[in-house]
Tab-separated table of C-alpha atoms in Angstrom:
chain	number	residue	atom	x	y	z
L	986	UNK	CA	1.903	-19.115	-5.172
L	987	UNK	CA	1.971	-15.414	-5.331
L	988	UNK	CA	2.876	-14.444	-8.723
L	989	UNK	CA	5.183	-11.221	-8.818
L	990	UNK	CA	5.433	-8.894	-11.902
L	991	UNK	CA	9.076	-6.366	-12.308
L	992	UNK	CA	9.060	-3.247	-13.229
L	993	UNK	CA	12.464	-0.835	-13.148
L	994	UNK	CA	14.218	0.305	-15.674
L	995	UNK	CA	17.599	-1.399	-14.093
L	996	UNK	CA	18.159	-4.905	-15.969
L	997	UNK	CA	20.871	-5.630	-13.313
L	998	UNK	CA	18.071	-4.680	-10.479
L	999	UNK	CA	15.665	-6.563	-12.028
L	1000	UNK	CA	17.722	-9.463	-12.233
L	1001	UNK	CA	18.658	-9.550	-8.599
L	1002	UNK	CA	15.056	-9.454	-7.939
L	1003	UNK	CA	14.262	-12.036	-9.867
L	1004	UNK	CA	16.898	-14.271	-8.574
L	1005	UNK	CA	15.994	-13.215	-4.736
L	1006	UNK	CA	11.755	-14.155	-5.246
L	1007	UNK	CA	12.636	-17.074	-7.230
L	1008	UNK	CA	14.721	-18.423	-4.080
L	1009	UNK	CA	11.474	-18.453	-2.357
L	1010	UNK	CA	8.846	-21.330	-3.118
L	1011	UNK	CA	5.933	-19.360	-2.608
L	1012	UNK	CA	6.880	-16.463	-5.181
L	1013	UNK	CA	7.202	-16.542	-8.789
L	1014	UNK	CA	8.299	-13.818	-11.084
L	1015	UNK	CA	5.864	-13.611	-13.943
L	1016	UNK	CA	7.179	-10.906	-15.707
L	1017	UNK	CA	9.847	-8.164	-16.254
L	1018	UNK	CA	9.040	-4.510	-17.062
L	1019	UNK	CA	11.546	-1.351	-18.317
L	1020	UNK	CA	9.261	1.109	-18.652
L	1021	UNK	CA	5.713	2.282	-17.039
L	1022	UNK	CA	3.785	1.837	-20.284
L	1023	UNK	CA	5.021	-1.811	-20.383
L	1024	UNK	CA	4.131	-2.360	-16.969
L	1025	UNK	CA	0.722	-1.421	-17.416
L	1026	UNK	CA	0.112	-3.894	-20.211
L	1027	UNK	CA	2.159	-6.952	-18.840
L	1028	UNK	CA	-0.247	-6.344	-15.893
L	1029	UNK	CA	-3.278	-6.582	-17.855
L	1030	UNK	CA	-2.239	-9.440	-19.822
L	1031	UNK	CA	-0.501	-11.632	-16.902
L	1032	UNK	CA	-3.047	-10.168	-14.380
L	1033	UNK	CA	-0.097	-10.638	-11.260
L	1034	UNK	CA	-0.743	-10.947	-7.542
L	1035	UNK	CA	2.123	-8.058	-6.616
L	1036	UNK	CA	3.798	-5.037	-8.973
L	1037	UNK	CA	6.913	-4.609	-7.546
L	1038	UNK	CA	6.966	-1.041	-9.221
L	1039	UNK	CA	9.896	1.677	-9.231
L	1040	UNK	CA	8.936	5.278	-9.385
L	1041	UNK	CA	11.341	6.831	-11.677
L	1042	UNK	CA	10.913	4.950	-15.383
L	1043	UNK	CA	10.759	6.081	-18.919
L	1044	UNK	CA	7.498	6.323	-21.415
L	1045	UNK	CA	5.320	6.664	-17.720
L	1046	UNK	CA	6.733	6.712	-14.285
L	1047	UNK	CA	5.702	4.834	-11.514
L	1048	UNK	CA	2.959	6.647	-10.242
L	1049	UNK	CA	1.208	7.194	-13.843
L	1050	UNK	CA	1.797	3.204	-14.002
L	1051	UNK	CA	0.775	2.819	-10.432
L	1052	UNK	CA	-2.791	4.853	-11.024
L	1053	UNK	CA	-3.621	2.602	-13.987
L	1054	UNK	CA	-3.329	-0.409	-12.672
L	1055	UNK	CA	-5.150	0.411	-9.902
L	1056	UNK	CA	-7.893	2.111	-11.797
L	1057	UNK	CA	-8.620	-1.030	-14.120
L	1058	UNK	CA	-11.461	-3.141	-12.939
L	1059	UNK	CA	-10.102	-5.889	-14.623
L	1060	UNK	CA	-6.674	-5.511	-12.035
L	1061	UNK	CA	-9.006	-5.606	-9.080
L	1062	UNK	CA	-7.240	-8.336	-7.395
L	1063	UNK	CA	-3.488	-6.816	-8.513
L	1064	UNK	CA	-1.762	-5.343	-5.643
L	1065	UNK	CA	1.312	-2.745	-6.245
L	1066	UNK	CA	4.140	-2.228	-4.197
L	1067	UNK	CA	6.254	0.705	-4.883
L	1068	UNK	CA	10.091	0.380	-4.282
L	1069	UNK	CA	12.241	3.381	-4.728
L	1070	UNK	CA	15.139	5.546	-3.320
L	1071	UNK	CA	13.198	8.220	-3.067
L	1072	UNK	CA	11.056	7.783	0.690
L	1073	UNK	CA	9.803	11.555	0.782
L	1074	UNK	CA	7.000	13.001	1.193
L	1075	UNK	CA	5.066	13.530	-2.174
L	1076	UNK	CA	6.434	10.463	-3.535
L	1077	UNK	CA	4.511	8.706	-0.338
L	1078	UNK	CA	1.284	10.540	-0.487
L	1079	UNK	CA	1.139	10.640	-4.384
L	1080	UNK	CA	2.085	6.611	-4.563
L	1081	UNK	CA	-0.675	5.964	-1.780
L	1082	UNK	CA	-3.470	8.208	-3.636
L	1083	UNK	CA	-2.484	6.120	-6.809
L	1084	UNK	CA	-3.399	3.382	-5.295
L	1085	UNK	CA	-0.507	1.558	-4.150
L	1086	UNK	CA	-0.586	-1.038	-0.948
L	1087	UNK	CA	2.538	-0.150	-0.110
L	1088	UNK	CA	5.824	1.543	0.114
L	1089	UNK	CA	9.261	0.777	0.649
L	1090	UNK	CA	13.132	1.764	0.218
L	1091	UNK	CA	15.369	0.201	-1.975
L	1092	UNK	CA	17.687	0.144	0.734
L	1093	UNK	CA	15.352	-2.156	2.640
L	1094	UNK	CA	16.824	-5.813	3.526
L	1095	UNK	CA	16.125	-9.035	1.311
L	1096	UNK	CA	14.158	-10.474	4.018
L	1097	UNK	CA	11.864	-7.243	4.405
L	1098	UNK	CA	11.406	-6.841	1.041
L	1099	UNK	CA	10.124	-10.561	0.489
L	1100	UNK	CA	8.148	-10.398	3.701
L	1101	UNK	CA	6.641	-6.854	2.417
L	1102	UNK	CA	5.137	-8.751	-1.292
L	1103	UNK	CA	3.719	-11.295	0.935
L	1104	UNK	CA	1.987	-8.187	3.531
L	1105	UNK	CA	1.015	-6.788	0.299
L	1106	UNK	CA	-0.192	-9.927	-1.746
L	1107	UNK	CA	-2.804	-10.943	1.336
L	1108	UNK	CA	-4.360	-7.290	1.043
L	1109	UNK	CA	-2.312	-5.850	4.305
L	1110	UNK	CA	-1.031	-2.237	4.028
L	1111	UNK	CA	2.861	-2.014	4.093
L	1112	UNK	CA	4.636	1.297	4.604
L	1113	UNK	CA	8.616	1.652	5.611
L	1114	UNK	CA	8.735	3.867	8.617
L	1115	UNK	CA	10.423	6.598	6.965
L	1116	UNK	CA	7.696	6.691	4.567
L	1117	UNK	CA	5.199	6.502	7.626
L	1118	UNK	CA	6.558	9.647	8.698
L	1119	UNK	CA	6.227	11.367	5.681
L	1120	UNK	CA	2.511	10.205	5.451
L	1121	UNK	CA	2.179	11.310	8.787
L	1122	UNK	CA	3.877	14.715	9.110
L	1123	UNK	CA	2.480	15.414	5.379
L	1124	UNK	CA	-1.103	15.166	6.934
L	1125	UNK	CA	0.709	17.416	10.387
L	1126	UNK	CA	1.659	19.994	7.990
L	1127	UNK	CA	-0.429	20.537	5.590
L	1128	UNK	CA	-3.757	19.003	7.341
L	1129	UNK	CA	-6.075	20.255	4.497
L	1130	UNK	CA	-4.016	17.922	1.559
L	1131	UNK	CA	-6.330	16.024	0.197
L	1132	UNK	CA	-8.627	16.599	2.857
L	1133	UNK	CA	-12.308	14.648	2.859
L	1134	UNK	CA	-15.530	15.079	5.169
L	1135	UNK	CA	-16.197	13.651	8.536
L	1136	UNK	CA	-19.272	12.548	6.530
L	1137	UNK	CA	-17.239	10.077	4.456
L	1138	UNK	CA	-17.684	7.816	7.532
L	1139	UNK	CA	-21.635	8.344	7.641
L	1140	UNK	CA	-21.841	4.907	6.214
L	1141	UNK	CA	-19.849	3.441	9.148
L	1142	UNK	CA	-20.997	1.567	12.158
L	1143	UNK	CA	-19.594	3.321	15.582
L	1144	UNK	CA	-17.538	0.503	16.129
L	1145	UNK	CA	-16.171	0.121	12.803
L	1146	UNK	CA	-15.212	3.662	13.144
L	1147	UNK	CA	-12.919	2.954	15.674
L	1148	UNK	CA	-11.442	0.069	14.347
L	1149	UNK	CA	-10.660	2.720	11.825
L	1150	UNK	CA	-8.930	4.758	14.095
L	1151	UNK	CA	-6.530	2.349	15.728
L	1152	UNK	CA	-5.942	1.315	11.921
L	1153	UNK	CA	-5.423	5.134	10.936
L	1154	UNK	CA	-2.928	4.647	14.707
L	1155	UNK	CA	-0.916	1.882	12.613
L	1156	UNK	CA	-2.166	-1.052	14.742
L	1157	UNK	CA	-1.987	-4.406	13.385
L	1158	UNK	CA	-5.462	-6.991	13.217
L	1159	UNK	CA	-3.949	-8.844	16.256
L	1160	UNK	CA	-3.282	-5.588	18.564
L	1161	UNK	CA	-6.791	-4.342	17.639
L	1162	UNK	CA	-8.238	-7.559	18.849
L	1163	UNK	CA	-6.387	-7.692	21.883
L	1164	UNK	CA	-6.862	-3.786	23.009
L	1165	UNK	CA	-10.883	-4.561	22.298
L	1166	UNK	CA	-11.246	-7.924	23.707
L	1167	UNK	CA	-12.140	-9.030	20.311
L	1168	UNK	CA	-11.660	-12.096	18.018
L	1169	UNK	CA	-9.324	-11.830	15.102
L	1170	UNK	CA	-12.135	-12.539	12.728
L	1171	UNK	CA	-14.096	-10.170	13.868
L	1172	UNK	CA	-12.030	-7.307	13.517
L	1173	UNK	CA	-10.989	-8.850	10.285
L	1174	UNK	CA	-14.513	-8.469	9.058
L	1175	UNK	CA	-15.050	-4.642	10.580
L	1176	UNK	CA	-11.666	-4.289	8.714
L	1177	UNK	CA	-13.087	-5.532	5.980
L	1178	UNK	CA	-16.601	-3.899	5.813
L	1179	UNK	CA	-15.359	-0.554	6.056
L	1180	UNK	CA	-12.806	-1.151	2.902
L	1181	UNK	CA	-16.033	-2.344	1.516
L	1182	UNK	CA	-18.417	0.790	2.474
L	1183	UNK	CA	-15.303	3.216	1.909
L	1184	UNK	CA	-14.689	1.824	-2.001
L	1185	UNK	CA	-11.138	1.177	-1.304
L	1186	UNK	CA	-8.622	-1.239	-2.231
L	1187	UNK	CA	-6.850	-2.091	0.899
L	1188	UNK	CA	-5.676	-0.968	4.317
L	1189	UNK	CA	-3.224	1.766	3.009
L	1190	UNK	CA	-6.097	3.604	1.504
L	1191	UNK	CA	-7.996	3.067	5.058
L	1192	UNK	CA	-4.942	4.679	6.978
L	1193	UNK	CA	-5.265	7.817	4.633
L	1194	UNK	CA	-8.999	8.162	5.181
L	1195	UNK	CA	-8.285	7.787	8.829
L	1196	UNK	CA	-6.399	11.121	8.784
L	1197	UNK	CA	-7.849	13.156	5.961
L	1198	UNK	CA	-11.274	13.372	7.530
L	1199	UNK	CA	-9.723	13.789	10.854
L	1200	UNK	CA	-10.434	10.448	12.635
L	1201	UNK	CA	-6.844	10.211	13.306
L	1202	UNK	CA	-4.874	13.353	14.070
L	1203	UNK	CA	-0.879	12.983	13.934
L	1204	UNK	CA	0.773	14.556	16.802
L	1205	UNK	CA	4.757	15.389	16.983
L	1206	UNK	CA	5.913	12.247	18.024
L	1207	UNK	CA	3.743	10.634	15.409
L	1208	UNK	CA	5.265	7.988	12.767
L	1209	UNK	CA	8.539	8.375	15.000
L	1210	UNK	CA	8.113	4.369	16.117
């Protein structure tokens, strides 16, 4: 069961949400949340798989709400998945550095939204592809934002570095193990070692450390798929 924690500021949206997971047998709604602040300490006290978090709240938007979560030891195993009408650029790259798994549009179907908490509850990096392309041309702009050494990969083996790369590309476990001739377990475990030797949460963070130390380098059409 992968227990699913609300927070928006919209009762009615809430509501609708709650009615939507609850259809599903493998989701439960554990909680409800109308502000940041109360988000944050629902999610320390119900400790839930998934945040389903909206940016724009009173007392401490999203992000602010986002960044402690994420930052809390004790929340280790607490994934967040910002929802939000807002898909542009800072809201993508700020949501991301807060530590979110993942990023999608309120206009986004039922169907994508449930599959997205279940992406996001088994550690998987989720990203709409309009926010893609702000990740990506946000990194094609402006390629010093948040930029990090080459050496940040020092710790890497040389073929963990390029499963990085075709991660940083957007390629899933299964089309990394088929362009390699590997097993899915094994490039779950490179996958997984480099999270490990990188300090991050989850593949969204690995994507962003793809690009900012220049592993991955967005051309034009990049993001467009």
């Amino acid at each position: 069961m992968i227990r699913v924690l609300l927070a928006d500021d919209q009762s009615l949206i809430r509501a609708g949400f709650r009615v939507l997971l609850g259809s599903e047998p493998d989701l439960e709604v554990v909680g409800e949340a109308a502000t940041g602040s109360a988000a944050v300490a629902l999610a320390r006290t119900l400790r839930p798989d998934v945040v389903l978090m909206d940016i724009r709240m009173p007392e401490l938007d999203g992000l602010a709400a986002t960044r402690q979560i994420c930052d809390d030891p004790d929340l280790a195993r607490t994934k967040v998945l910002v929802l939000t009408t807002f898909e542009i650029d800072e809201y993508v790259f700020e949501a991301l550095r807060a530590g979110a798994s993942g990023f999608l549009g309120k206009g986004v179907e039922p169907a994508d939204l449930i599959a997205g908490i279940r992406v996001v509850a088994a550690g998987e990096a989720l990203l709409s592809p309009a926010a893609t392309r702000s990740l990506v041309a946000r990194f094609r702009d402006d390629p010093v934002a948040g930029a990090t050494g080459s050496d940040t990969l020092a710790a890497l083996t040389e073929r963990e570095r390029e499963v990085l790369g075709l991660v940083g590309q957007g390629l899933s476990n299964e089309d990394i193990a088929g362009l390699l001739y590997l097993s899915l377990l094994t490039v779950k475990t490179h996958v997984n070692r480099s999270m490990t030797k990188l300090g991050v949460r989850d593949r969204a963070h690995l994507v962003v450390i793809a690009y900012r130390t220049g592993l991955v380098r967005p051309g034009p059409g990049s993001g467009e798929a």
